[in-house]
Coordinates of C-alpha atoms in Angstrom, one line a residue:
X1 CA 12.7 -1.5 -7.7
X2 CA 11.2 -4.0 -5.2
X3 CA 12.8 -3.2 -1.8
X4 CA 14.1 -6.5 -0.5
X5 CA 13.7 -7.5 3.1
X6 CA 16.8 -8.1 5.2
X7 CA 16.4 -10.1 8.4
X8 CA 12.7 -10.1 7.9
X9 CA 12.8 -13.2 5.7
X10 CA 14.0 -15.3 8.5
X11 CA 11.5 -14.0 10.9
X12 CA 8.6 -14.4 8.5
X13 CA 9.5 -18.0 8.0
X14 CA 9.4 -18.6 11.7
X15 CA 6.2 -16.7 12.0
X16 CA 4.4 -19.0 9.5
X17 CA 4.9 -21.9 11.8
X18 CA 3.1 -20.1 14.6
X19 CA 4.2 -19.8 18.2
X20 CA 5.3 -23.2 19.4
X21 CA 3.4 -24.5 22.4
X22 CA 4.6 -27.6 24.2
X23 CA 2.2 -30.6 24.5
X24 CA 1.3 -31.5 28.0
X25 CA -1.1 -33.7 29.8
X26 CA -3.6 -31.8 32.0
X27 CA -7.0 -31.6 33.5
X28 CA -10.2 -31.0 31.6
X29 CA -11.8 -27.6 30.9
X30 CA -14.0 -27.2 33.9
X31 CA -16.1 -24.5 32.3
X32 CA -18.1 -26.5 29.8
X33 CA -20.7 -24.8 27.6
X34 CA -24.0 -23.2 28.5
X35 CA -25.7 -25.8 26.3
X36 CA -28.0 -28.5 27.7
X37 CA -25.7 -31.1 26.3
X38 CA -22.3 -30.1 27.6
X39 CA -19.3 -32.4 27.5
X40 CA -18.7 -34.6 30.5
X41 CA -15.5 -34.0 32.4
X42 CA -12.7 -35.5 30.3
X43 CA -9.1 -36.2 30.8
X44 CA -6.7 -34.7 28.4
X45 CA -4.7 -37.6 27.1
X46 CA -1.1 -37.4 26.0
X47 CA -0.7 -37.5 22.2
X48 CA 1.4 -40.7 22.7
X49 CA -1.7 -42.5 24.2
X50 CA -2.7 -45.5 22.1
X51 CA -6.0 -45.4 20.1
X52 CA -7.6 -48.0 22.3
X53 CA -7.0 -46.2 25.5
X54 CA -8.3 -42.9 23.9
X55 CA -11.4 -44.6 22.7
X56 CA -12.2 -45.7 26.2
X57 CA -11.9 -42.1 27.4
X58 CA -13.9 -40.6 24.5
X59 CA -16.8 -38.7 26.0
X60 CA -20.3 -39.6 24.7
X61 CA -21.7 -37.5 21.8
X62 CA -24.7 -35.2 22.5
X63 CA -28.2 -36.2 21.3
X64 CA -28.2 -33.2 18.9
X65 CA -25.5 -30.8 17.5
X66 CA -24.5 -28.3 20.2
X67 CA -21.9 -25.5 20.5
X68 CA -18.5 -26.9 21.2
X69 CA -19.1 -30.3 19.5
X70 CA -18.5 -31.2 15.9
X71 CA -18.4 -34.5 14.0
X72 CA -17.7 -36.6 17.1
X73 CA -15.4 -34.3 19.0
X74 CA -15.8 -32.0 21.9
X75 CA -13.7 -28.8 22.1
X76 CA -11.9 -29.9 25.3
X77 CA -10.9 -33.5 24.5
X78 CA -7.6 -34.8 23.3
X79 CA -7.3 -36.6 20.0
X80 CA -5.1 -39.5 18.9
X81 CA -2.6 -37.8 16.6
X82 CA 1.2 -37.8 16.4
X83 CA 1.8 -34.3 14.9
X84 CA 5.6 -34.6 14.9
X85 CA 5.5 -36.9 11.8
X86 CA 2.6 -35.1 10.1
X87 CA -1.0 -35.8 9.9
X88 CA -2.6 -38.7 7.9
X89 CA -6.1 -38.4 6.5
X90 CA -7.9 -39.7 9.6
X91 CA -5.8 -37.5 11.9
X92 CA -6.5 -34.4 9.7
X93 CA -10.2 -35.1 10.0
X94 CA -10.0 -35.3 13.8
X95 CA -8.0 -32.0 13.9
X96 CA -10.5 -30.3 11.7
X97 CA -13.5 -31.5 13.7
X98 CA -12.0 -30.5 17.1
X99 CA -10.9 -27.2 15.6
X100 CA -14.5 -26.5 14.5
X101 CA -15.7 -27.4 18.0
X102 CA -13.1 -25.1 19.6
X103 CA -14.0 -22.2 17.3
X104 CA -17.7 -22.6 18.1
X105 CA -16.9 -22.7 21.8
X106 CA -14.9 -19.5 21.7
X107 CA -17.0 -17.5 19.3
X108 CA -20.4 -18.9 20.4
X109 CA -21.6 -19.5 16.9
X110 CA -22.7 -22.8 15.3
X111 CA -21.3 -24.1 12.0
X112 CA -24.0 -24.8 9.5
X113 CA -21.9 -27.4 7.7
X114 CA -18.3 -28.6 7.8
X115 CA -16.2 -26.9 5.1
X116 CA -13.9 -29.1 3.0
X117 CA -10.2 -28.7 4.0
X118 CA -7.6 -29.5 1.4
X119 CA -3.8 -29.4 2.0
X120 CA -1.9 -28.0 -0.9
X121 CA 1.9 -27.7 -1.3
X122 CA 3.8 -24.4 -1.4
X123 CA 4.6 -25.1 -5.0
X124 CA 0.9 -25.6 -5.9
X125 CA 0.0 -22.4 -4.2
X126 CA 2.7 -20.5 -5.9
X127 CA 1.5 -21.9 -9.2
X128 CA -2.0 -20.9 -8.4
X129 CA -0.9 -17.3 -7.7
X130 CA 1.2 -17.2 -10.8
X131 CA -1.7 -18.4 -13.0
X132 CA -4.1 -15.8 -11.6
X133 CA -1.6 -12.9 -11.8
X134 CA -0.8 -13.9 -15.4
X135 CA -4.5 -14.2 -16.4
X136 CA -5.4 -10.5 -16.3
X137 CA -6.1 -8.0 -19.1
X138 CA -3.7 -5.3 -20.1
X139 CA -6.1 -2.7 -18.7
X140 CA -6.1 -4.4 -15.3
X141 CA -2.3 -4.6 -15.4
X142 CA -2.1 -0.9 -16.2
X143 CA -4.6 -0.1 -13.4
X144 CA -2.5 -1.9 -10.8
X145 CA 0.7 -0.3 -12.1
X146 CA -0.8 3.2 -11.9
X147 CA -2.1 2.6 -8.4
X148 CA 1.2 1.8 -6.7
X149 CA 3.1 4.2 -8.9
X150 CA 0.8 6.9 -7.5
X151 CA 1.9 6.0 -4.0
X152 CA 5.6 6.2 -5.2
X153 CA 6.1 2.6 -4.2
X154 CA 6.3 0.6 -7.5
X155 CA 7.8 2.4 -10.5
X156 CA 6.4 2.1 -14.0
X157 CA 9.2 -0.3 -15.1
X158 CA 8.0 -2.9 -12.5
X159 CA 4.9 -5.1 -12.8
X160 CA 2.8 -4.3 -9.7
X161 CA 0.7 -7.4 -10.1
X162 CA 3.8 -9.5 -10.0
X163 CA 4.9 -7.7 -6.8
X164 CA 1.6 -8.5 -5.2
X165 CA 1.9 -12.1 -6.3
X166 CA 5.3 -12.4 -4.7
X167 CA 3.9 -11.0 -1.4
X168 CA 1.2 -13.7 -1.4
X169 CA 3.2 -16.6 -2.6
X170 CA 5.9 -16.1 0.1
X171 CA 3.8 -15.4 3.2
X172 CA 0.5 -17.3 3.0
X173 CA -0.1 -20.3 5.3
X174 CA -3.8 -20.9 4.4
X175 CA -6.9 -19.3 3.0
X176 CA -10.6 -19.7 2.7
X177 CA -12.1 -19.7 -0.9
X178 CA -15.6 -18.2 -0.6
X179 CA -16.5 -19.1 -4.2
X180 CA -16.1 -22.8 -3.4
X181 CA -16.7 -22.7 0.4
X182 CA -13.4 -24.5 0.8
X183 CA -10.3 -24.1 3.0
X184 CA -6.8 -24.5 1.6
X185 CA -3.9 -25.1 4.0
X186 CA -0.5 -24.5 2.5
X187 CA 2.1 -27.0 3.6
X188 CA 5.6 -28.1 2.6
X189 CA 4.4 -31.7 2.9
X190 CA 1.0 -32.6 1.4
X191 CA 1.0 -36.3 2.2
X192 CA 1.5 -35.9 6.0
X193 CA 1.3 -32.2 6.6
X194 CA 2.5 -30.6 9.8
X195 CA -0.6 -28.6 10.6
X196 CA -0.6 -25.4 12.6
X197 CA -3.9 -25.4 14.6
X198 CA -4.1 -21.6 14.8
X199 CA -3.8 -21.3 11.0
X200 CA -6.5 -23.9 10.6
X201 CA -8.7 -22.2 13.2
X202 CA -8.6 -18.9 11.4
X203 CA -9.6 -20.4 8.1
X204 CA -12.4 -22.4 9.8
X205 CA -13.6 -19.2 11.3
X206 CA -13.7 -17.5 8.0
X207 CA -15.9 -20.3 6.7
X208 CA -18.1 -19.8 9.7
X209 CA -18.3 -16.1 9.0
X210 CA -19.3 -16.7 5.4
X211 CA -22.0 -19.2 6.6
X212 CA -23.5 -16.9 9.2
X213 CA -22.8 -13.4 7.8
X214 CA -22.2 -13.9 4.0
X215 CA -19.0 -12.0 4.1
X216 CA -18.3 -12.8 0.4
X217 CA -21.1 -10.4 -0.5
X218 CA -19.3 -7.4 1.0
X219 CA -18.1 -4.7 -1.4
X220 CA -14.3 -4.9 -1.4
X221 CA -13.7 -3.5 -4.9
X222 CA -11.0 -1.0 -3.9
X223 CA -8.0 -1.5 -1.5
X224 CA -9.7 0.9 0.9
X225 CA -13.0 -0.9 0.9
X226 CA -11.1 -4.2 1.2
X227 CA -9.2 -3.1 4.2
X228 CA -12.3 -1.4 5.7
X229 CA -14.5 -4.6 5.6
X230 CA -11.5 -6.6 6.7
X231 CA -11.7 -4.5 9.9
X232 CA -14.5 -6.8 11.0
X233 CA -13.6 -9.9 8.9
X234 CA -9.9 -10.2 9.8
X235 CA -10.3 -8.3 13.0
X236 CA -12.8 -10.9 14.3
X237 CA -10.8 -13.7 12.9
X238 CA -7.5 -12.6 14.5
X239 CA -9.3 -11.8 17.8
X240 CA -10.6 -15.4 17.8
X241 CA -7.0 -16.6 17.1
X242 CA -5.9 -14.6 20.1
X243 CA -8.5 -16.2 22.4
X244 CA -7.7 -19.6 20.9
X245 CA -4.0 -19.2 21.6
X246 CA -4.8 -18.1 25.2
X247 CA -6.8 -21.3 25.7
X248 CA -4.1 -23.4 24.2
X249 CA -1.7 -22.1 26.8
X250 CA -4.2 -22.1 29.6
X251 CA -7.4 -24.2 29.8
X252 CA -6.4 -26.7 27.2
X253 CA -3.0 -27.3 28.9
X254 CA -1.0 -27.0 25.7
X255 CA -3.1 -29.6 24.0
X256 CA -2.9 -27.9 20.6
X257 CA -0.9 -28.8 17.5
X258 CA 1.8 -26.3 17.0
X259 CA 4.7 -27.8 15.1
X260 CA 8.1 -26.2 15.4
X261 CA 10.0 -25.2 12.3
X262 CA 9.3 -23.1 9.2
X263 CA 6.2 -23.6 7.1
X264 CA 6.7 -20.5 5.0
X265 CA 8.0 -20.0 1.5
X266 CA 10.6 -17.6 0.3
X267 CA 10.2 -14.1 1.6
X268 CA 13.2 -12.5 0.0
X269 CA 11.1 -10.5 -2.5
X270 CA 8.3 -9.3 -0.3
X271 CA 7.5 -5.7 -0.8
X272 CA 7.2 -4.3 2.7
X273 CA 5.3 -1.2 1.6
X274 CA 2.5 -3.0 -0.1
X275 CA 2.4 -5.6 2.7
X276 CA 2.0 -2.9 5.3
X277 CA -1.1 -1.6 3.6
X278 CA -2.8 -5.0 3.5
X279 CA -1.8 -5.6 7.2
X280 CA -3.7 -2.6 8.6
X281 CA -7.0 -4.5 9.3
X282 CA -5.0 -7.4 10.9
X283 CA -3.5 -5.0 13.3
X284 CA -6.3 -2.5 14.1
X285 CA -9.1 -4.9 13.5
X286 CA -8.6 -7.2 16.5
X287 CA -8.6 -4.3 19.0
X288 CA -11.6 -2.8 17.3
X289 CA -13.5 -6.1 17.8
X290 CA -12.1 -6.7 21.3
X291 CA -13.4 -3.3 22.6
X292 CA -16.9 -4.1 21.3
X293 CA -16.9 -7.6 22.7
X294 CA -15.6 -6.6 26.1
X295 CA -18.1 -3.8 26.3
X296 CA -21.3 -5.3 24.8
X297 CA -20.6 -9.0 24.1
X298 CA -20.6 -11.2 21.0
X299 CA -24.1 -10.1 20.0
X300 CA -22.8 -6.6 19.5
X301 CA -19.9 -8.0 17.4
X302 CA -22.4 -9.9 15.3
X303 CA -24.3 -6.7 14.7
X304 CA -21.2 -5.1 13.1
X305 CA -21.6 -7.5 10.1
X306 CA -24.9 -5.8 9.3
X307 CA -23.0 -2.4 9.1
X308 CA -19.3 -3.2 8.6
X309 CA -16.7 -0.4 8.7
X310 CA -16.8 1.8 5.6
X311 CA -13.2 3.1 5.9
X312 CA -9.9 2.3 7.4
X313 CA -10.3 5.5 9.3
X314 CA -13.1 3.9 11.3
X315 CA -10.7 1.1 12.7
X316 CA -7.7 3.4 13.0
X317 CA -9.9 5.7 15.1
X318 CA -12.6 3.3 16.4
X319 CA -14.5 6.3 17.9
X320 CA -15.4 7.3 14.3
X321 CA -17.1 4.0 13.5
X322 CA -20.8 4.8 12.9
X323 CA -20.1 8.5 13.5
X324 CA -17.9 9.7 10.6
X325 CA -18.8 8.2 7.2
X326 CA -16.5 8.8 4.3
X327 CA -17.6 11.4 1.7
X328 CA -18.0 10.2 -1.9
X329 CA -15.4 11.7 -4.3
X330 CA -16.2 12.6 -7.9
X331 CA -13.7 13.5 -10.6
X332 CA -14.8 15.4 -13.7
X333 CA -13.0 14.3 -16.9
X334 CA -11.5 17.3 -18.5
X335 CA -8.7 15.5 -20.5
X336 CA -8.0 16.3 -24.1
X337 CA -8.6 14.0 -27.1
X338 CA -5.4 12.1 -26.6
X339 CA -5.9 11.1 -22.9
X340 CA -8.8 9.3 -21.4
X341 CA -9.8 7.5 -18.2
X342 CA -8.7 3.9 -18.2
X343 CA -11.7 1.7 -18.9
X344 CA -11.9 -1.8 -17.6
X345 CA -14.6 -4.3 -18.8
X346 CA -16.7 -5.7 -16.0
X347 CA -15.0 -3.8 -13.2
X348 CA -14.4 -0.4 -11.6
X349 CA -11.9 1.9 -13.2
X350 CA -10.7 3.8 -10.1
X351 CA -8.9 3.2 -6.9
X352 CA -8.9 4.3 -3.3
X353 CA -6.3 3.8 -0.5
X354 CA -7.9 5.6 2.4
X355 CA -6.1 6.8 5.5
X356 CA -4.2 3.5 5.9
X357 CA -2.7 3.5 2.4
X358 CA -1.8 7.2 2.5
X359 CA -0.1 6.7 5.9
X360 CA 2.0 3.9 4.5
X361 CA 2.9 5.9 1.5
X362 CA 4.4 8.6 3.7
X363 CA 6.0 6.1 6.1
X364 CA 7.6 3.9 3.4
X365 CA 10.6 6.3 2.8
X366 CA 11.7 5.7 6.4
X367 CA 11.8 2.0 5.7
X368 CA 13.6 2.5 2.4
X369 CA 16.2 4.8 3.9
X370 CA 16.2 3.4 7.5
X371 CA 16.0 7.0 8.6
X372 CA 13.2 9.3 9.9
X373 CA 11.8 10.6 6.6
X374 CA 8.3 12.2 6.6
X375 CA 6.6 9.8 9.0
X376 CA 9.3 8.5 11.4
X377 CA 10.1 4.9 11.1
X378 CA 9.2 3.9 14.7
X379 CA 5.9 5.9 14.5
X380 CA 4.4 2.9 12.7
X381 CA 5.3 0.3 15.4
X382 CA 3.3 0.2 18.7
X383 CA 5.9 -0.3 21.3
X384 CA 5.2 -1.4 24.9
X385 CA 8.1 -1.5 27.4
X386 CA 10.7 -1.5 24.7
X387 CA 9.0 -4.3 22.8
X388 CA 6.2 -4.6 20.3
X389 CA 2.5 -4.7 21.3
X390 CA 1.7 -8.3 20.3
X391 CA -2.1 -7.6 20.0
X392 CA -1.9 -4.4 18.0
X393 CA 1.7 -4.2 16.6
X394 CA 1.2 -1.4 14.1
X395 CA 0.1 2.3 14.3
X396 CA -1.4 3.9 11.3
X397 CA -2.3 7.2 12.9
X398 CA -0.3 10.4 12.1
X399 CA -1.1 14.1 11.8
X400 CA -0.3 14.0 8.1
X401 CA -3.0 11.5 7.3
X402 CA -5.6 11.9 10.2
X403 CA -8.6 13.9 9.0
X404 CA -9.0 11.9 5.8
X405 CA -12.6 12.1 4.5
X406 CA -12.4 10.4 1.1
X407 CA -10.2 9.7 -1.8
X408 CA -10.4 8.6 -5.4
X409 CA -7.6 7.8 -7.9
X410 CA -8.5 7.9 -11.6
X411 CA -5.9 6.4 -14.1
X412 CA -5.5 8.0 -17.5
X413 CA -4.1 6.4 -20.6
X414 CA -3.4 7.0 -24.3
X415 CA -3.6 4.6 -27.2
X416 CA 0.1 3.9 -26.7
X417 CA 0.0 3.2 -22.9
X418 CA -0.4 -0.6 -23.4
X419 CA 2.9 -0.7 -25.1
X420 CA 4.8 2.0 -23.2
X421 CA 3.2 1.7 -19.7
X422 CA 3.3 5.5 -19.7
X423 CA 0.2 6.7 -17.9
X424 CA -1.2 9.6 -15.9
X425 CA -3.7 10.0 -13.1
X426 CA -5.9 12.4 -11.2
X427 CA -5.9 11.7 -7.4
X428 CA -8.5 13.7 -5.5
X429 CA -8.7 13.6 -1.7
X430 CA -11.2 15.2 0.7
X431 CA -10.2 16.1 4.2
X432 CA -12.1 17.1 7.3
X433 CA -10.8 20.7 7.2
X434 CA -8.5 22.9 5.2
X435 CA -5.9 22.4 7.9
X436 CA -6.0 18.7 7.5
X437 CA -5.6 19.1 3.7
X438 CA -2.7 21.3 4.3
X439 CA -1.0 18.8 6.6
X440 CA -1.2 16.1 4.0
X441 CA 0.1 18.4 1.3
X442 CA 3.1 19.2 3.6
X443 CA 3.8 15.5 3.9
X444 CA 3.3 14.7 0.2
X445 CA 5.7 17.5 -0.9
X446 CA 8.3 15.8 1.3
X447 CA 7.6 12.5 -0.4
X448 CA 8.1 14.1 -3.8
X449 CA 11.4 15.6 -2.6
X450 CA 12.5 12.2 -1.3
X451 CA 12.2 11.0 -4.8
X452 CA 14.2 13.9 -6.3
X453 CA 11.3 16.1 -7.5
X454 CA 12.2 19.6 -8.5
X455 CA 10.0 22.7 -8.8
X456 CA 9.3 23.9 -12.4
X457 CA 10.4 27.5 -12.8
X458 CA 7.5 29.9 -13.3
X459 CA 4.8 27.5 -12.3
X460 CA 3.7 27.2 -8.7
X461 CA 3.0 23.7 -7.4
X462 CA 4.3 22.0 -10.5
X463 CA 7.1 19.5 -10.0
X464 CA 9.2 17.2 -12.2
X465 CA 11.2 14.2 -11.2
X466 CA 14.3 14.0 -13.4
X467 CA 14.7 11.2 -16.0
X468 CA 17.5 9.6 -14.1
X469 CA 15.1 8.9 -11.1
X470 CA 12.9 5.9 -10.9
X471 CA 9.6 7.9 -10.7
X472 CA 10.4 10.3 -13.4
X473 CA 7.1 12.0 -14.0
X474 CA 5.4 15.5 -13.7
X475 CA 3.1 16.5 -10.9
X476 CA 0.7 19.4 -10.3
X477 CA -0.7 19.9 -6.8
X478 CA -3.9 21.8 -6.1
X479 CA -5.3 22.6 -2.7
X480 CA -8.7 24.2 -2.6
X481 CA -10.1 24.4 1.0
X482 CA -10.5 20.9 2.2
X483 CA -9.8 19.3 -1.2
X484 CA -6.3 18.3 -2.4
X485 CA -5.8 17.1 -5.9
X486 CA -2.7 15.6 -7.6
X487 CA -2.5 15.6 -11.4
X488 CA 0.2 13.3 -12.9
X489 CA 1.5 13.0 -16.4
X490 CA 4.7 11.6 -18.1
X491 CA 5.9 15.2 -18.8
X492 CA 5.1 18.7 -17.6
X493 CA 3.7 19.6 -21.0
X494 CA 1.0 16.8 -20.7
X495 CA -0.3 17.8 -17.3
X496 CA -3.1 20.0 -18.6
X497 CA -3.9 17.4 -21.2
X498 CA -4.7 14.9 -18.4
X499 CA -6.7 17.5 -16.5
X500 CA -7.5 21.1 -17.3
X501 CA -6.9 22.3 -13.8
X502 CA -3.2 21.9 -14.3
X503 CA -1.4 24.9 -15.9
X504 CA -0.3 24.8 -19.5
X505 CA 3.4 24.3 -19.3
X506 CA 5.4 24.4 -22.5
X507 CA 7.9 21.7 -23.1
X508 CA 11.5 22.6 -23.9
X509 CA 11.9 23.2 -27.6
X510 CA 14.2 20.9 -29.6
X511 CA 17.5 22.3 -30.7
X512 CA 20.0 20.7 -33.1
X513 CA 23.3 19.6 -31.7
X514 CA 26.6 19.6 -33.5
X515 CA 26.1 16.0 -34.5
X516 CA 22.8 16.7 -36.1
X517 CA 20.7 15.0 -33.4
X518 CA 17.8 16.7 -31.6
X519 CA 17.5 17.3 -27.9
X520 CA 14.3 18.0 -26.1
X521 CA 11.3 16.1 -24.9
X522 CA 12.4 12.5 -25.4
X523 CA 9.3 11.1 -23.6
X524 CA 6.9 12.3 -26.4
X525 CA 9.2 10.8 -29.0
X526 CA 9.3 7.4 -27.2
X527 CA 5.5 7.3 -27.0
X528 CA 5.0 8.1 -30.6
X529 CA 7.6 5.6 -31.9
X530 CA 6.1 2.6 -30.0
X531 CA 2.5 3.2 -31.1
X532 CA 2.7 0.4 -33.7
X533 CA 3.7 -2.2 -31.1
X534 CA 0.2 -2.2 -29.5
X535 CA -1.9 -5.1 -30.8
X536 CA -5.7 -5.6 -30.9
X537 CA -5.8 -7.7 -27.7
X538 CA -3.6 -5.1 -25.8
X539 CA -6.0 -2.1 -25.9
X540 CA -6.4 -0.2 -22.7
X541 CA -10.1 -0.4 -22.9
X542 CA -9.9 -3.9 -21.5
X543 CA -11.9 -5.7 -24.2
X544 CA -10.8 -9.1 -22.8
X545 CA -13.6 -10.2 -20.5
X546 CA -12.9 -10.0 -16.8
X547 CA -15.2 -10.1 -13.8
X548 CA -12.5 -9.6 -11.3
X549 CA -12.5 -6.4 -9.2
X550 CA -9.3 -4.5 -10.0
X551 CA -8.0 -4.6 -6.5
X552 CA -8.3 -8.4 -6.3
X553 CA -5.4 -9.4 -8.5
X554 CA -4.7 -12.9 -7.1
X555 CA -6.4 -15.6 -5.1
X556 CA -9.7 -14.4 -3.6
X557 CA -10.8 -14.8 0.0
X558 CA -10.0 -13.8 3.5
X559 CA -7.2 -15.0 5.7
X560 CA -4.3 -14.6 3.4
X561 CA -1.9 -13.6 6.1
X562 CA -1.8 -16.7 8.2
X563 CA -2.1 -15.7 11.9
X564 CA -1.4 -12.9 14.3
X565 CA 2.0 -14.5 14.9
X566 CA 3.1 -13.5 11.4
X567 CA 2.0 -9.9 12.0
X568 CA 3.6 -9.6 15.4
X569 CA 6.8 -11.2 14.5
X570 CA 7.2 -9.1 11.4
X571 CA 6.7 -6.0 13.6
X572 CA 9.5 -7.4 15.9
X573 CA 11.7 -7.8 12.8
X574 CA 11.0 -4.2 11.6
X575 CA 11.8 -2.9 15.0
X576 CA 15.0 -4.9 15.2
X577 CA 16.0 -3.7 11.7
X578 CA 15.6 -0.1 12.7
X579 CA 17.8 -0.6 15.7
X580 CA 20.7 -2.2 13.9

């Protein structure tokens, strides 16, 4: 069941509009650029100034392209727009040009070319997400279902891809599409959009990142790799947002376009657990980048793109960046003839969640129950003076998950899985020490207990969640030194069939009842009876062509969570929810 947000829906809608900043007339930015051609002192004009007066005050263009100037606009000059009634085409062009100049001035990097910016409606974006979530193979859909079922977040009767699509459709204010080099801004009004300058600035910066650092070439094929690389991609982007916001409120005298009111879609169906996994680089990334910038300057930040973080551990614990590389994990296939690893044509067939994903898996029961289960609710929120740390609102560090060294989740299927959605998996994790592995096992056993798991008599470390619970499966836990492995199957009798390390547990034998019907392992009967419903195009081998990485199920590209305002205000909402 998708856990519905409560008061968060309102807060998210406000967050997508950004933090309102009042427009005000003021003096020019005295600290120009270090370039030879720096902007002359200019007067910030009120947005109500007529075009003729503005043209008289327009500073001269440089003789060549310089930092802080783009397409006829300096970073510190006002522009003739009336944002209250939305932006027409010429106004949008001006906002984009000045936004590029401002990003250049802050980040000290020059655009190679202006990225196209298109405004699309919330309906268009939702349709785009729906089309892409629908256009996946059965194998890819099974892969996504197994992943989030393994974290005990999305049960097997729920479409995990649909849940991810709902998260995106309801919370995205803009994104950069690296395949086309284009920026899409999502607005409720496409003819005269009420642009949020901070949202635009982040997507402009993602285009700049791709031009200068080729971020679209980064390997982000698993959720862990995606979040790890986003430690620099989104960390740098949101740090630039933070500096941009500071200048809007300071040097630029409020001369930024920050329309009031909601620009978000419906957030009623957002899955907080899945969202909190994807938000990790947006929270830990900016502080990771800020520390490097303040210590060694922008050149040192630029160097990170040559060797981006390889794990979420490296941004949760920045001291481990460049010092503690994750260890590759291998899983030997010892399944029987009925079970096999899920094959996906043109993509990887495994998953990884890293320290961030495992932390959220152990924290999520506290959100579901609004109580301190496993990882306490407030342990996830960085609080300062009774409020939320606006720069780094979330904490993903806990003793249960610290000491992560590598993880790999391998889904297993049968010929019937495409019809029944009944799957298994082997989830192998490496830890820095046997003590770290034991800490995680302690937390994971509490997670199983939260979902109603019961020990199986006569078999140590074998558990079964009853049929009347939403994650009714069987589990075998094996800890060997610094390695912890979970084997999962639909029933205890099939655990050893998925992986030979699991003990051979006999299923209850069927007995005849007074009415002549049989009792026993109903799961096996269901699997066999639905075999004929699978069609040729629904095989779990993924014969339908796909080039999409399995962890990228919807629209590609960075910047899907609009701004730091969204993240911070969501944290405020979560804190308020806990205190109710």
